[in-house]
PDB file of C-alpha atoms and ligand atoms in Angstrom:
ATOM      1  CA  MET A 755     114.298  93.259  55.515  1.00 93.00           C
ATOM      2  CA  LEU A 756     118.085  93.660  55.316  1.00 96.00           C
ATOM      3  CA  ARG A 757     119.494  94.367  51.855  1.00 98.00           C
ATOM      4  CA  LEU A 758     122.096  92.027  50.417  1.00 98.00           C
ATOM      5  CA  ALA A 759     124.729  92.716  47.758  1.00 98.00           C
ATOM      6  CA  VAL A 760     126.630  89.786  46.273  1.00 98.00           C
ATOM      7  CA  LEU A 761     130.094  90.493  44.945  1.00 98.00           C
ATOM      8  CA  ALA A 762     131.253  88.129  42.250  1.00 98.00           C
ATOM      9  CA  SER A 763     133.973  87.645  39.618  1.00 96.00           C
ATOM     10  CA  GLY A 764     133.251  84.294  38.049  1.00 97.00           C
ATOM     11  CA  ASN A 765     130.659  81.630  37.341  1.00 98.00           C
ATOM     12  CA  GLY A 766     128.308  82.790  40.051  1.00 98.00           C
ATOM     13  CA  SER A 767     127.123  79.411  41.253  1.00 98.00           C
ATOM     14  CA  ASN A 768     127.231  80.666  44.891  1.00 98.00           C
ATOM     15  CA  LEU A 769     125.221  83.720  43.842  1.00 98.00           C
ATOM     16  CA  GLN A 770     122.692  81.357  42.243  1.00 98.00           C
ATOM     17  CA  ALA A 771     122.521  79.274  45.435  1.00 98.00           C
ATOM     18  CA  ILE A 772     121.860  82.428  47.456  1.00 98.00           C
ATOM     19  CA  LEU A 773     119.089  83.513  45.017  1.00 98.00           C
ATOM     20  CA  ASP A 774     117.534  80.013  45.073  1.00 98.00           C
ATOM     21  CA  ALA A 775     117.636  80.032  48.899  1.00 98.00           C
ATOM     22  CA  TYR A 776     115.882  83.419  48.962  1.00 98.00           C
ATOM     23  CA  GLU A 777     113.163  82.066  46.615  1.00 97.00           C
ATOM     24  CA  GLY A 778     112.872  79.003  48.821  1.00 97.00           C
ATOM     25  CA  GLY A 779     112.243  81.223  51.877  1.00 97.00           C
ATOM     26  CA  LEU A 780     115.522  80.328  53.660  1.00 96.00           C
ATOM     27  CA  LEU A 781     116.831  83.900  53.844  1.00 95.00           C
ATOM     28  CA  ARG A 782     114.129  85.055  56.186  1.00 89.00           C
ATOM     29  CA  ASN A 783     115.388  88.561  56.839  1.00 93.00           C
ATOM     30  CA  LEU A 784     117.624  89.204  53.850  1.00 96.00           C
ATOM     31  CA  GLN A 785     116.711  90.328  50.355  1.00 97.00           C
ATOM     32  CA  PRO A 786     119.197  90.198  47.469  1.00 98.00           C
ATOM     33  CA  VAL A 787     119.122  93.585  45.763  1.00 98.00           C
ATOM     34  CA  LEU A 788     122.434  94.051  43.985  1.00 98.00           C
ATOM     35  CA  CYS A 789     125.216  92.096  42.271  1.00 98.00           C
ATOM     36  CA  VAL A 790     128.578  93.837  41.839  1.00 98.00           C
ATOM     37  CA  ALA A 791     131.289  92.365  39.616  1.00 97.00           C
ATOM     38  CA  ASP A 792     134.891  93.439  39.073  1.00 94.00           C
ATOM     39  CA  ARG A 793     134.963  91.908  35.572  1.00 94.00           C
ATOM     40  CA  SER A 794     132.566  90.719  32.944  1.00 95.00           C
ATOM     41  CA  CYS A 795     131.432  87.301  34.133  1.00 97.00           C
ATOM     42  CA  LYS A 796     128.668  84.688  34.153  1.00 98.00           C
ATOM     43  CA  ALA A 797     127.604  85.834  37.613  1.00 98.00           C
ATOM     44  CA  LEU A 798     126.435  89.131  36.146  1.00 98.00           C
ATOM     45  CA  GLU A 799     124.320  87.262  33.561  1.00 98.00           C
ATOM     46  CA  ARG A 800     122.771  85.110  36.277  1.00 98.00           C
ATOM     47  CA  ALA A 801     122.001  88.185  38.353  1.00 98.00           C
ATOM     48  CA  ALA A 802     120.409  90.040  35.464  1.00 98.00           C
ATOM     49  CA  ALA A 803     118.343  86.996  34.463  1.00 98.00           C
ATOM     50  CA  TRP A 804     117.021  86.874  38.003  1.00 98.00           C
ATOM     51  CA  GLY A 805     116.132  90.559  37.939  1.00 97.00           C
ATOM     52  CA  LEU A 806     118.879  91.776  40.289  1.00 97.00           C
ATOM     53  CA  GLU A 807     120.409  95.201  39.721  1.00 98.00           C
ATOM     54  CA  THR A 808     123.940  94.674  38.374  1.00 98.00           C
ATOM     55  CA  VAL A 809     127.003  96.873  38.524  1.00 97.00           C
ATOM     56  CA  LEU A 810     130.260  96.239  36.641  1.00 96.00           C
ATOM     57  CA  LEU A 811     133.298  97.964  38.140  1.00 94.00           C
ATOM     58  CA  GLU A 812     135.761  97.295  35.373  1.00 76.00           C
ATOM     59  CA  GLY A 813     138.657  98.892  33.579  1.00 64.00           C
ATOM     60  CA  LYS A 814     139.210 102.301  35.155  1.00 56.00           C
ATOM     61  CA  HIS A 815     138.893 100.801  38.642  1.00 59.00           C
ATOM     62  CA  ASN A 816     141.711  98.996  40.356  1.00 64.00           C
ATOM     63  CA  GLY A 817     143.324  98.773  43.813  1.00 79.00           C
ATOM     64  CA  GLU A 818     142.155 101.488  46.189  1.00 87.00           C
ATOM     65  CA  LYS A 819     140.029 103.049  43.427  1.00 90.00           C
ATOM     66  CA  LEU A 820     138.066  99.799  43.011  1.00 93.00           C
ATOM     67  CA  SER A 821     137.379  99.656  46.757  1.00 95.00           C
ATOM     68  CA  GLU A 822     136.305 103.345  46.749  1.00 94.00           C
ATOM     69  CA  ALA A 823     133.927 102.686  43.872  1.00 94.00           C
ATOM     70  CA  LEU A 824     132.617  99.510  45.530  1.00 96.00           C
ATOM     71  CA  GLY A 825     132.046 101.356  48.817  1.00 97.00           C
ATOM     72  CA  ARG A 826     130.040 104.034  46.988  1.00 97.00           C
ATOM     73  CA  GLN A 827     127.905 101.465  45.260  1.00 97.00           C
ATOM     74  CA  LEU A 828     127.163  99.705  48.553  1.00 98.00           C
ATOM     75  CA  SER A 829     126.267 102.876  50.431  1.00 98.00           C
ATOM     76  CA  ASP A 830     124.300 104.510  47.573  1.00 97.00           C
ATOM     77  CA  ARG A 831     122.065 101.408  47.523  1.00 97.00           C
ATOM     78  CA  ARG A 832     121.768 101.247  51.286  1.00 98.00           C
ATOM     79  CA  ILE A 833     123.247  97.739  51.407  1.00 98.00           C
ATOM     80  CA  ASP A 834     123.296  96.100  54.882  1.00 97.00           C
ATOM     81  CA  ILE A 835     125.251  92.875  54.084  1.00 98.00           C
ATOM     82  CA  ALA A 836     127.884  92.347  51.374  1.00 98.00           C
ATOM     83  CA  ALA A 837     128.578  88.709  50.521  1.00 98.00           C
ATOM     84  CA  LEU A 838     131.691  87.934  48.483  1.00 98.00           C
ATOM     85  CA  ALA A 839     130.985  84.892  46.332  1.00 98.00           C
ATOM     86  CA  GLY A 840     133.986  84.135  44.173  1.00 97.00           C
ATOM     87  CA  TRP A 841     135.004  87.891  44.248  1.00 95.00           C
ATOM     88  CA  LEU A 842     138.725  88.054  43.387  1.00 92.00           C
ATOM     89  CA  SER A 843     139.864  91.640  43.876  1.00 92.00           C
ATOM     90  CA  ILE A 844     141.551  92.611  47.114  1.00 91.00           C
ATOM     91  CA  ILE A 845     139.342  94.987  49.154  1.00 94.00           C
ATOM     92  CA  SER A 846     141.112  97.856  50.930  1.00 94.00           C
ATOM     93  CA  GLY A 847     141.576  97.870  54.694  1.00 95.00           C
ATOM     94  CA  LYS A 848     139.637 101.124  54.844  1.00 96.00           C
ATOM     95  CA  LEU A 849     136.545  99.506  53.261  1.00 97.00           C
ATOM     96  CA  THR A 850     136.798  96.263  55.275  1.00 97.00           C
ATOM     97  CA  ARG A 851     137.015  98.328  58.486  1.00 97.00           C
ATOM     98  CA  GLU A 852     133.935 100.340  57.479  1.00 98.00           C
ATOM     99  CA  TRP A 853     132.092  97.079  56.873  1.00 98.00           C
ATOM    100  CA  THR A 854     133.239  95.247  59.997  1.00 97.00           C
ATOM    101  CA  GLY A 855     130.698  92.508  60.833  1.00 97.00           C
ATOM    102  CA  ARG A 856     128.700  93.108  57.700  1.00 97.00           C
ATOM    103  CA  MET A 857     130.960  91.764  54.914  1.00 98.00           C
ATOM    104  CA  VAL A 858     131.392  88.001  54.568  1.00 98.00           C
ATOM    105  CA  ASN A 859     133.321  85.715  52.181  1.00 98.00           C
ATOM    106  CA  ILE A 860     133.245  82.068  51.214  1.00 98.00           C
ATOM    107  CA  HIS A 861     136.566  80.304  50.690  1.00 98.00           C
ATOM    108  CA  PRO A 862     137.109  76.795  49.299  1.00 98.00           C
ATOM    109  CA  SER A 863     139.305  75.374  52.070  1.00 98.00           C
ATOM    110  CA  LEU A 864     139.205  74.740  55.799  1.00 98.00           C
ATOM    111  CA  LEU A 865     140.633  78.059  56.896  1.00 98.00           C
ATOM    112  CA  PRO A 866     143.039  78.968  58.426  1.00 98.00           C
ATOM    113  CA  GLU A 867     144.640  76.326  56.159  1.00 98.00           C
ATOM    114  CA  TYR A 868     145.164  77.205  52.491  1.00 98.00           C
ATOM    115  CA  GLY A 869     144.058  80.796  52.626  1.00 97.00           C
ATOM    116  CA  GLY A 870     145.737  84.163  52.023  1.00 94.00           C
ATOM    117  CA  ARG A 871     147.047  86.016  49.028  1.00 91.00           C
ATOM    118  CA  GLY A 872     147.124  83.969  45.814  1.00 90.00           C
ATOM    119  CA  MET A 873     145.036  81.151  47.329  1.00 94.00           C
ATOM    120  CA  TYR A 874     141.919  81.051  45.272  1.00 92.00           C
ATOM    121  CA  GLY A 875     140.110  78.640  42.965  1.00 89.00           C
ATOM    122  CA  GLU A 876     142.268  75.839  41.595  1.00 94.00           C
ATOM    123  CA  GLN A 877     145.428  76.922  43.497  1.00 96.00           C
ATOM    124  CA  VAL A 878     143.723  76.005  46.773  1.00 98.00           C
ATOM    125  CA  HIS A 879     142.730  72.504  45.682  1.00 98.00           C
ATOM    126  CA  LYS A 880     146.090  71.812  44.091  1.00 98.00           C
ATOM    127  CA  ALA A 881     147.867  72.788  47.293  1.00 98.00           C
ATOM    128  CA  VAL A 882     145.563  70.549  49.342  1.00 98.00           C
ATOM    129  CA  LEU A 883     146.244  67.604  47.067  1.00 98.00           C
ATOM    130  CA  ASP A 884     149.993  68.263  46.914  1.00 98.00           C
ATOM    131  CA  ALA A 885     150.098  68.237  50.713  1.00 98.00           C
ATOM    132  CA  GLY A 886     148.308  64.866  50.864  1.00 98.00           C
ATOM    133  CA  GLU A 887     145.516  66.165  53.037  1.00 98.00           C
ATOM    134  CA  LYS A 888     142.805  63.660  53.999  1.00 98.00           C
ATOM    135  CA  GLN A 889     140.054  66.236  54.145  1.00 98.00           C
ATOM    136  CA  SER A 890     139.211  69.697  52.819  1.00 98.00           C
ATOM    137  CA  GLY A 891     136.079  71.835  52.670  1.00 98.00           C
ATOM    138  CA  CYS A 892     134.853  75.391  52.674  1.00 98.00           C
ATOM    139  CA  THR A 893     134.651  78.229  55.147  1.00 98.00           C
ATOM    140  CA  VAL A 894     132.372  81.262  55.498  1.00 98.00           C
ATOM    141  CA  HIS A 895     134.086  84.091  57.459  1.00 98.00           C
ATOM    142  CA  PHE A 896     133.942  87.811  58.056  1.00 98.00           C
ATOM    143  CA  VAL A 897     136.064  89.900  55.759  1.00 98.00           C
ATOM    144  CA  THR A 898     138.806  91.877  57.546  1.00 97.00           C
ATOM    145  CA  ASP A 899     142.014  93.503  56.321  1.00 94.00           C
ATOM    146  CA  SER A 900     143.771  90.169  56.835  1.00 95.00           C
ATOM    147  CA  ILE A 901     143.125  88.126  53.644  1.00 95.00           C
ATOM    148  CA  ASP A 902     140.892  85.123  54.525  1.00 96.00           C
ATOM    149  CA  GLY A 903     141.740  85.848  58.185  1.00 97.00           C
ATOM    150  CA  GLY A 904     138.461  87.110  59.677  1.00 98.00           C
ATOM    151  CA  LYS A 905     136.337  85.322  62.256  1.00 98.00           C
ATOM    152  CA  ILE A 906     135.018  81.979  61.021  1.00 98.00           C
ATOM    153  CA  LEU A 907     131.230  81.743  60.873  1.00 98.00           C
ATOM    154  CA  GLY A 908     130.893  78.178  59.596  1.00 98.00           C
ATOM    155  CA  GLN A 909     132.643  75.329  57.754  1.00 98.00           C
ATOM    156  CA  SER A 910     131.694  72.200  55.848  1.00 98.00           C
ATOM    157  CA  ARG A 911     134.086  69.261  55.376  1.00 98.00           C
ATOM    158  CA  VAL A 912     134.627  66.765  52.527  1.00 98.00           C
ATOM    159  CA  LYS A 913     136.913  63.782  52.340  1.00 98.00           C
ATOM    160  CA  VAL A 914     139.727  63.966  49.850  1.00 98.00           C
ATOM    161  CA  LEU A 915     139.503  60.849  47.662  1.00 98.00           C
ATOM    162  CA  LYS A 916     142.470  58.863  46.344  1.00 96.00           C
ATOM    163  CA  ASN A 917     141.849  59.772  42.711  1.00 97.00           C
ATOM    164  CA  ASP A 918     140.860  63.414  43.249  1.00 98.00           C
ATOM    165  CA  THR A 919     142.026  66.077  40.864  1.00 98.00           C
ATOM    166  CA  PRO A 920     141.812  69.778  41.652  1.00 98.00           C
ATOM    167  CA  ASP A 921     138.619  69.824  39.516  1.00 98.00           C
ATOM    168  CA  SER A 922     136.934  66.863  41.143  1.00 98.00           C
ATOM    169  CA  LEU A 923     137.745  68.150  44.630  1.00 98.00           C
ATOM    170  CA  ALA A 924     136.546  71.668  43.701  1.00 98.00           C
ATOM    171  CA  ALA A 925     133.267  70.316  42.377  1.00 98.00           C
ATOM    172  CA  ARG A 926     132.539  68.331  45.603  1.00 98.00           C
ATOM    173  CA  ILE A 927     133.406  71.297  47.784  1.00 98.00           C
ATOM    174  CA  LEU A 928     131.211  73.597  45.629  1.00 98.00           C
ATOM    175  CA  ILE A 929     128.171  71.450  46.446  1.00 98.00           C
ATOM    176  CA  GLU A 930     128.924  72.050  50.148  1.00 98.00           C
ATOM    177  CA  GLU A 931     129.433  75.751  49.518  1.00 98.00           C
ATOM    178  CA  HIS A 932     125.939  76.035  48.017  1.00 98.00           C
ATOM    179  CA  GLN A 933     124.440  74.599  51.169  1.00 98.00           C
ATOM    180  CA  LEU A 934     126.646  76.391  53.691  1.00 98.00           C
ATOM    181  CA  TYR A 935     126.612  79.966  52.389  1.00 98.00           C
ATOM    182  CA  PRO A 936     122.828  80.631  52.373  1.00 98.00           C
ATOM    183  CA  LYS A 937     122.506  78.955  55.784  1.00 98.00           C
ATOM    184  CA  ILE A 938     125.214  81.141  57.372  1.00 98.00           C
ATOM    185  CA  LEU A 939     123.747  84.315  55.791  1.00 98.00           C
ATOM    186  CA  ALA A 940     120.306  83.373  57.180  1.00 97.00           C
ATOM    187  CA  ASP A 941     121.727  82.702  60.671  1.00 96.00           C
ATOM    188  CA  LEU A 942     123.817  85.902  60.643  1.00 96.00           C
ATOM    189  CA  THR A 943     120.927  88.138  59.659  1.00 93.00           C
ATOM    190  CA  ASP A 944     118.573  86.408  62.107  1.00 89.00           C
ATOM    191  CA  SER A 945     121.044  87.374  64.835  1.00 87.00           C
ATOM    192  CA  PHE A 946     121.005  91.022  63.578  1.00 84.00           C
ATOM    193  CA  THR A 947     117.303  91.300  63.774  1.00 76.00           C
ATOM    194  CA  ALA A 948     117.145  89.635  67.172  1.00 73.00           C
ATOM    195  CA  GLU A 949     119.426  92.328  68.639  1.00 65.00           C
TER     196      GLU A 949
HETATM  197  C1  LIG B2450     134.094  79.209  44.892  1.00 64.86           C
HETATM  198  O1  LIG B2450     134.653  77.896  45.025  1.00 64.86           O
HETATM  199  C2  LIG B2450     134.582  80.124  45.995  1.00 64.86           C
HETATM  200  O2  LIG B2450     134.748  79.459  47.241  1.00 64.86           O
HETATM  201  C3  LIG B2450     135.954  80.488  45.447  1.00 64.86           C
HETATM  202  O3  LIG B2450     135.725  80.728  44.056  1.00 64.86           O
HETATM  203  C4  LIG B2450     134.648  79.897  43.633  1.00 64.86           C
HETATM  204  C5  LIG B2450     133.591  80.742  42.967  1.00 64.86           C
HETATM  205  O4  LIG B2450     132.617  79.959  42.370  1.00 64.86           O
HETATM  206  N1  LIG B2450     136.421  81.662  46.091  1.00 64.86           N
HETATM  207  C6  LIG B2450     137.714  81.841  46.305  1.00 64.86           C
HETATM  208  O5  LIG B2450     138.591  81.098  45.948  1.00 64.86           O
HETATM  209  C7  LIG B2450     138.033  83.152  47.000  1.00 64.86           C
HETATM  210  N2  LIG B2450     139.319  83.115  47.635  1.00 64.86           N
HETATM  211  P1  LIG B2450     131.247  80.638  41.865  1.00 64.86           P
HETATM  212  O6  LIG B2450     131.606  81.859  41.053  1.00 64.86           O
HETATM  213  O7  LIG B2450     130.606  79.526  41.020  1.00 64.86           O
HETATM  214  O8  LIG B2450     130.420  80.968  43.104  1.00 64.86           O
END
């Protein structure tokens, strides 16, 4: 079994979807063992309620120091795969290089569109609506030192509706995220164990 850490900063609905998928047997070769958060958040509560070990890297950690502390947590707990699920802090190039091919992220747009620094949460959906896009969606990709720029592992699409607000679009995309992320994690880790 490969060991999964989920990195979160917010509500943790993607964390929950991953935990539910594990319980449903979808994550055949991957066991959630750790949740790391960079701030106090609902995701940590969900993780603790499920019985996951939780780590809060708050306050004294920022920038490079946060990445160093994160790297230590991941290696101390012998983590194989790190899944960013609403994680908002920038991860240093040093750490992303150490984790090449083993650190993944979910982003609420059809990358490479609407990604990069400052593009997270509501900003993304607002930009999509302002541009009059006909469709949007979500993307799971490898994390590299280029923000939201790593190899794409999978995408789901949704139609943008005439009366969409950033909130309504975000909610429809989130439903797709909850399906896509566990599936990509399962496929990725199947490919590891087949090697
Ligand atoms: C999700 O929509 C995720 O794609 C997005 O934050 C939300 C977290 O929701 N991530 C980003 O914008 C990262 N650039 P959750 O905490 O309920 O999983």
